[in-house]
């Protein structure tokens, strides 16, 4: 059954199917010979016509996403298909305005298409003979389609194409199951034995477009930068591109409020900003500073929801594991509910940010940077320019440059660690001031870990260092989560006091988080020793 969360949401389906090419005069075999297929529930003929949409540089097509407006058949409407594990996710929205792509679908790909107009790129007409296949109990388990297709590419040089294909699509009841996978495999073998063959094209759209795809320009982030592949700049750009792809991939999942999506999008934005800061001097220019500011602002908006999410989870654990029996019902209700309200408000602000021109401009700036990396001129190459042209860099030189930047990031960790050693146990200082020194180490360790990926691209073996930095991050992350939770408990306590409520329960929770923070820091010294050892291995 299709999932439909509300009247404004698109219907969501998991599509699992196989398409096979077949000659015009090949007869359809007896499909009840398929294992698991006991009968045919009926056969219908439909005349379908679909207009496919994309940007001028085919951003959706290149991401294996299709968007079409189809008429005819039982499911006419706007359809979007997105790749997912085990098949494709299909979203459907009724046609209200045939000239306007529905917002429900646009939101799924806004980070990809941005403000670029979506235009017709192909028309696919299909005379479909559709048969439903049933199991022994009589329930439909799949659909067999005998398609006679005529298509036109609307790109420059496009032509009319005609072909025939067979398609078997699983019913949603078994899509994504072992039984469904078995049926698809058996159907594929059976239909090939009956005269079909594996198609050389993944979809009707791909067949319709054919070679005309080559006439479309590349999106900015896929354009060649002309960098020496062994250069430090190429390593940094590759690392930045990986984070760009993470941002684009997580953005629709944040909109849908999927689990852990806010955290992952925040990590990607922070990692990109950290890479720009850590490898300053390999890439340079005013545009980097502006992009860093925008990434920082984006991470800050995401951080409000992420902190509320983390605290809500910690509060639930605190309440579930409470053995004192002293948490009163009023305090328990606020602890359970108030952070959810905070999260929902913060998530609404995130969606507003994602819809803003400012966020779209930031994504465009990232793509422009990848297409035209502002490579810093070396001492012997004053011709380096925004287009990414640079002198040939040897692998040895590249390794030395990247190691220098990696060492700078490591030295920041050591410098901040010394302050922790000097000040954290000084009880004459306010607690939050002492904890801020620990938080500074956490931020430096993050930057060091993020830098290891780019350094590895330059031939530096950073696997052990990355693992040690991750372990250190986990220690410091657990500690910081306890600090954040304590801050929220203090706020809840203050609000309870203003309402005239007993605040004793909040004191119990605060003390437990204080103890949990101390327990997290028990692993600090060992994690720091391992980090130092790992960096020495990189240097050797």
PDB file of C-alpha atoms in Angstrom, residues 116-249:
ATOM      1  CA  UNK A 116      17.421  26.388 -12.576  1.00  0.00           C
ATOM      2  CA  UNK A 117      14.238  26.055 -14.683  1.00  0.00           C
ATOM      3  CA  UNK A 118      12.914  22.566 -15.380  1.00  0.00           C
ATOM      4  CA  UNK A 119      12.129  22.113 -19.066  1.00  0.00           C
ATOM      5  CA  UNK A 120      10.796  19.255 -21.229  1.00  0.00           C
ATOM      6  CA  UNK A 121      13.664  17.069 -22.475  1.00  0.00           C
ATOM      7  CA  UNK A 122      11.793  14.091 -23.946  1.00  0.00           C
ATOM      8  CA  UNK A 123       8.379  12.696 -24.791  1.00  0.00           C
ATOM      9  CA  UNK A 124       7.687   8.995 -24.399  1.00  0.00           C
ATOM     10  CA  UNK A 125       4.452   7.476 -25.727  1.00  0.00           C
ATOM     11  CA  UNK A 126       3.669   3.890 -24.847  1.00  0.00           C
ATOM     12  CA  UNK A 127       0.991   1.400 -25.877  1.00  0.00           C
ATOM     13  CA  UNK A 128       1.061  -0.871 -22.839  1.00  0.00           C
ATOM     14  CA  UNK A 129      -0.568  -4.280 -22.452  1.00  0.00           C
ATOM     15  CA  UNK A 130      -0.604  -4.884 -18.712  1.00  0.00           C
ATOM     16  CA  UNK A 131      -1.202  -8.220 -16.971  1.00  0.00           C
ATOM     17  CA  UNK A 132      -1.412  -8.810 -13.234  1.00  0.00           C
ATOM     18  CA  UNK A 133       0.229 -11.967 -11.893  1.00  0.00           C
ATOM     19  CA  UNK A 134      -1.285 -13.651  -8.845  1.00  0.00           C
ATOM     20  CA  UNK A 135      -0.027 -16.150  -6.280  1.00  0.00           C
ATOM     21  CA  UNK A 136      -1.906 -19.302  -5.344  1.00  0.00           C
ATOM     22  CA  UNK A 137      -4.003 -17.457  -2.743  1.00  0.00           C
ATOM     23  CA  UNK A 138      -5.149 -15.002  -5.424  1.00  0.00           C
ATOM     24  CA  UNK A 139      -3.268 -11.892  -4.311  1.00  0.00           C
ATOM     25  CA  UNK A 140      -1.403  -9.844  -6.933  1.00  0.00           C
ATOM     26  CA  UNK A 141       2.369 -10.253  -6.636  1.00  0.00           C
ATOM     27  CA  UNK A 142       3.616  -8.596  -9.823  1.00  0.00           C
ATOM     28  CA  UNK A 143       2.668  -6.819 -13.007  1.00  0.00           C
ATOM     29  CA  UNK A 144       3.860  -7.821 -16.481  1.00  0.00           C
ATOM     30  CA  UNK A 145       3.918  -5.061 -19.102  1.00  0.00           C
ATOM     31  CA  UNK A 146       4.347  -5.534 -22.827  1.00  0.00           C
ATOM     32  CA  UNK A 147       5.351  -2.040 -23.965  1.00  0.00           C
ATOM     33  CA  UNK A 148       5.428  -0.706 -27.527  1.00  0.00           C
ATOM     34  CA  UNK A 149       7.271   2.601 -27.162  1.00  0.00           C
ATOM     35  CA  UNK A 150       7.718   5.636 -29.399  1.00  0.00           C
ATOM     36  CA  UNK A 151       9.884   8.440 -28.034  1.00  0.00           C
ATOM     37  CA  UNK A 152      11.353  11.772 -29.034  1.00  0.00           C
ATOM     38  CA  UNK A 153      14.382  13.473 -27.561  1.00  0.00           C
ATOM     39  CA  UNK A 154      13.690  17.213 -27.266  1.00  0.00           C
ATOM     40  CA  UNK A 155      17.387  18.023 -26.887  1.00  0.00           C
ATOM     41  CA  UNK A 156      19.361  19.439 -29.841  1.00  0.00           C
ATOM     42  CA  UNK A 157      19.715  16.780 -32.523  1.00  0.00           C
ATOM     43  CA  UNK A 158      16.935  14.672 -31.030  1.00  0.00           C
ATOM     44  CA  UNK A 159      15.138  12.120 -33.170  1.00  0.00           C
ATOM     45  CA  UNK A 160      12.159   9.748 -33.042  1.00  0.00           C
ATOM     46  CA  UNK A 161      12.908   6.274 -31.673  1.00  0.00           C
ATOM     47  CA  UNK A 162      10.692   3.192 -31.423  1.00  0.00           C
ATOM     48  CA  UNK A 163      11.216  -0.095 -29.591  1.00  0.00           C
ATOM     49  CA  UNK A 164       9.476  -2.837 -27.672  1.00  0.00           C
ATOM     50  CA  UNK A 165      10.275  -3.995 -24.146  1.00  0.00           C
ATOM     51  CA  UNK A 166       8.935  -6.272 -21.432  1.00  0.00           C
ATOM     52  CA  UNK A 167       8.764  -5.149 -17.849  1.00  0.00           C
ATOM     53  CA  UNK A 168       8.040  -7.049 -14.642  1.00  0.00           C
ATOM     54  CA  UNK A 169       7.316  -4.897 -11.599  1.00  0.00           C
ATOM     55  CA  UNK A 170       6.764  -6.349  -8.146  1.00  0.00           C
ATOM     56  CA  UNK A 171       3.659  -5.561  -6.132  1.00  0.00           C
ATOM     57  CA  UNK A 172       4.519  -3.427  -3.126  1.00  0.00           C
ATOM     58  CA  UNK A 173       3.599  -6.259  -0.767  1.00  0.00           C
ATOM     59  CA  UNK A 174       6.692  -8.219  -1.827  1.00  0.00           C
ATOM     60  CA  UNK A 175       8.950  -5.447  -3.168  1.00  0.00           C
ATOM     61  CA  UNK A 176      12.158  -5.409  -1.159  1.00  0.00           C
ATOM     62  CA  UNK A 177      11.634  -8.933   0.235  1.00  0.00           C
ATOM     63  CA  UNK A 178      13.520 -12.173  -0.429  1.00  0.00           C
ATOM     64  CA  UNK A 179      10.468 -13.610  -2.179  1.00  0.00           C
ATOM     65  CA  UNK A 180      10.364 -10.538  -4.399  1.00  0.00           C
ATOM     66  CA  UNK A 181      14.057 -10.798  -5.228  1.00  0.00           C
ATOM     67  CA  UNK A 182      13.578 -14.485  -6.127  1.00  0.00           C
ATOM     68  CA  UNK A 183      10.639 -13.665  -8.405  1.00  0.00           C
ATOM     69  CA  UNK A 184      12.604 -10.956 -10.229  1.00  0.00           C
ATOM     70  CA  UNK A 185      15.533 -13.339 -10.810  1.00  0.00           C
ATOM     71  CA  UNK A 186      13.293 -16.152 -12.009  1.00  0.00           C
ATOM     72  CA  UNK A 187      11.258 -13.824 -14.236  1.00  0.00           C
ATOM     73  CA  UNK A 188      14.437 -12.454 -15.817  1.00  0.00           C
ATOM     74  CA  UNK A 189      15.728 -15.945 -16.673  1.00  0.00           C
ATOM     75  CA  UNK A 190      12.315 -17.114 -17.881  1.00  0.00           C
ATOM     76  CA  UNK A 191      11.725 -14.123 -20.178  1.00  0.00           C
ATOM     77  CA  UNK A 192      15.234 -14.278 -21.634  1.00  0.00           C
ATOM     78  CA  UNK A 193      14.647 -17.967 -22.369  1.00  0.00           C
ATOM     79  CA  UNK A 194      11.398 -16.877 -24.067  1.00  0.00           C
ATOM     80  CA  UNK A 195      13.179 -14.566 -26.514  1.00  0.00           C
ATOM     81  CA  UNK A 196      13.905 -11.356 -24.570  1.00  0.00           C
ATOM     82  CA  UNK A 197      17.381  -9.974 -23.901  1.00  0.00           C
ATOM     83  CA  UNK A 198      19.066  -7.706 -21.417  1.00  0.00           C
ATOM     84  CA  UNK A 199      18.493  -4.072 -22.365  1.00  0.00           C
ATOM     85  CA  UNK A 200      21.523  -1.886 -23.023  1.00  0.00           C
ATOM     86  CA  UNK A 201      19.630   1.084 -21.587  1.00  0.00           C
ATOM     87  CA  UNK A 202      18.613   1.508 -17.929  1.00  0.00           C
ATOM     88  CA  UNK A 203      15.330   3.309 -18.662  1.00  0.00           C
ATOM     89  CA  UNK A 204      12.927   4.526 -21.309  1.00  0.00           C
ATOM     90  CA  UNK A 205      14.226   8.058 -20.825  1.00  0.00           C
ATOM     91  CA  UNK A 206      17.815   7.001 -21.395  1.00  0.00           C
ATOM     92  CA  UNK A 207      16.798   5.236 -24.612  1.00  0.00           C
ATOM     93  CA  UNK A 208      14.774   8.251 -25.737  1.00  0.00           C
ATOM     94  CA  UNK A 209      17.650  10.678 -25.161  1.00  0.00           C
ATOM     95  CA  UNK A 210      20.302   8.434 -26.681  1.00  0.00           C
ATOM     96  CA  UNK A 211      23.402  10.299 -27.829  1.00  0.00           C
ATOM     97  CA  UNK A 212      21.708  13.695 -27.487  1.00  0.00           C
ATOM     98  CA  UNK A 213      22.789  13.661 -23.827  1.00  0.00           C
ATOM     99  CA  UNK A 214      26.218  14.608 -25.143  1.00  0.00           C
ATOM    100  CA  UNK A 215      24.857  17.910 -26.458  1.00  0.00           C
ATOM    101  CA  UNK A 216      23.940  19.135 -22.957  1.00  0.00           C
ATOM    102  CA  UNK A 217      26.515  21.113 -20.951  1.00  0.00           C
ATOM    103  CA  UNK A 218      27.956  19.645 -17.762  1.00  0.00           C
ATOM    104  CA  UNK A 219      26.785  21.020 -14.406  1.00  0.00           C
ATOM    105  CA  UNK A 220      29.464  23.218 -12.808  1.00  0.00           C
ATOM    106  CA  UNK A 221      30.590  20.682 -10.195  1.00  0.00           C
ATOM    107  CA  UNK A 222      31.315  18.077 -12.893  1.00  0.00           C
ATOM    108  CA  UNK A 223      33.365  20.367 -15.120  1.00  0.00           C
ATOM    109  CA  UNK A 224      37.076  19.709 -15.422  1.00  0.00           C
ATOM    110  CA  UNK A 225      39.336  21.975 -13.369  1.00  0.00           C
ATOM    111  CA  UNK A 226      42.556  21.238 -15.282  1.00  0.00           C
ATOM    112  CA  UNK A 227      44.415  20.356 -12.075  1.00  0.00           C
ATOM    113  CA  UNK A 228      47.427  18.095 -11.900  1.00  0.00           C
ATOM    114  CA  UNK A 229      45.961  14.946 -10.331  1.00  0.00           C
ATOM    115  CA  UNK A 230      48.995  14.574  -8.057  1.00  0.00           C
ATOM    116  CA  UNK A 231      48.784  18.140  -6.763  1.00  0.00           C
ATOM    117  CA  UNK A 232      47.694  19.227  -3.276  1.00  0.00           C
ATOM    118  CA  UNK A 233      44.978  21.361  -4.878  1.00  0.00           C
ATOM    119  CA  UNK A 234      43.465  18.308  -6.579  1.00  0.00           C
ATOM    120  CA  UNK A 235      43.444  16.430  -3.265  1.00  0.00           C
ATOM    121  CA  UNK A 236      41.701  19.319  -1.504  1.00  0.00           C
ATOM    122  CA  UNK A 237      39.154  19.768  -4.307  1.00  0.00           C
ATOM    123  CA  UNK A 238      38.362  16.038  -4.246  1.00  0.00           C
ATOM    124  CA  UNK A 239      37.773  16.231  -0.491  1.00  0.00           C
ATOM    125  CA  UNK A 240      35.553  19.292  -0.935  1.00  0.00           C
ATOM    126  CA  UNK A 241      33.577  17.588  -3.698  1.00  0.00           C
ATOM    127  CA  UNK A 242      32.895  14.609  -1.418  1.00  0.00           C
ATOM    128  CA  UNK A 243      31.370  16.940   1.176  1.00  0.00           C
ATOM    129  CA  UNK A 244      29.426  18.818  -1.472  1.00  0.00           C
ATOM    130  CA  UNK A 245      27.839  15.534  -2.519  1.00  0.00           C
ATOM    131  CA  UNK A 246      27.011  14.743   1.116  1.00  0.00           C
ATOM    132  CA  UNK A 247      25.284  18.108   1.547  1.00  0.00           C
ATOM    133  CA  UNK A 248      23.193  17.603  -1.592  1.00  0.00           C
ATOM    134  CA  UNK A 249      22.307  14.022  -0.622  1.00  0.00           C
TER     135      UNK A 249
END
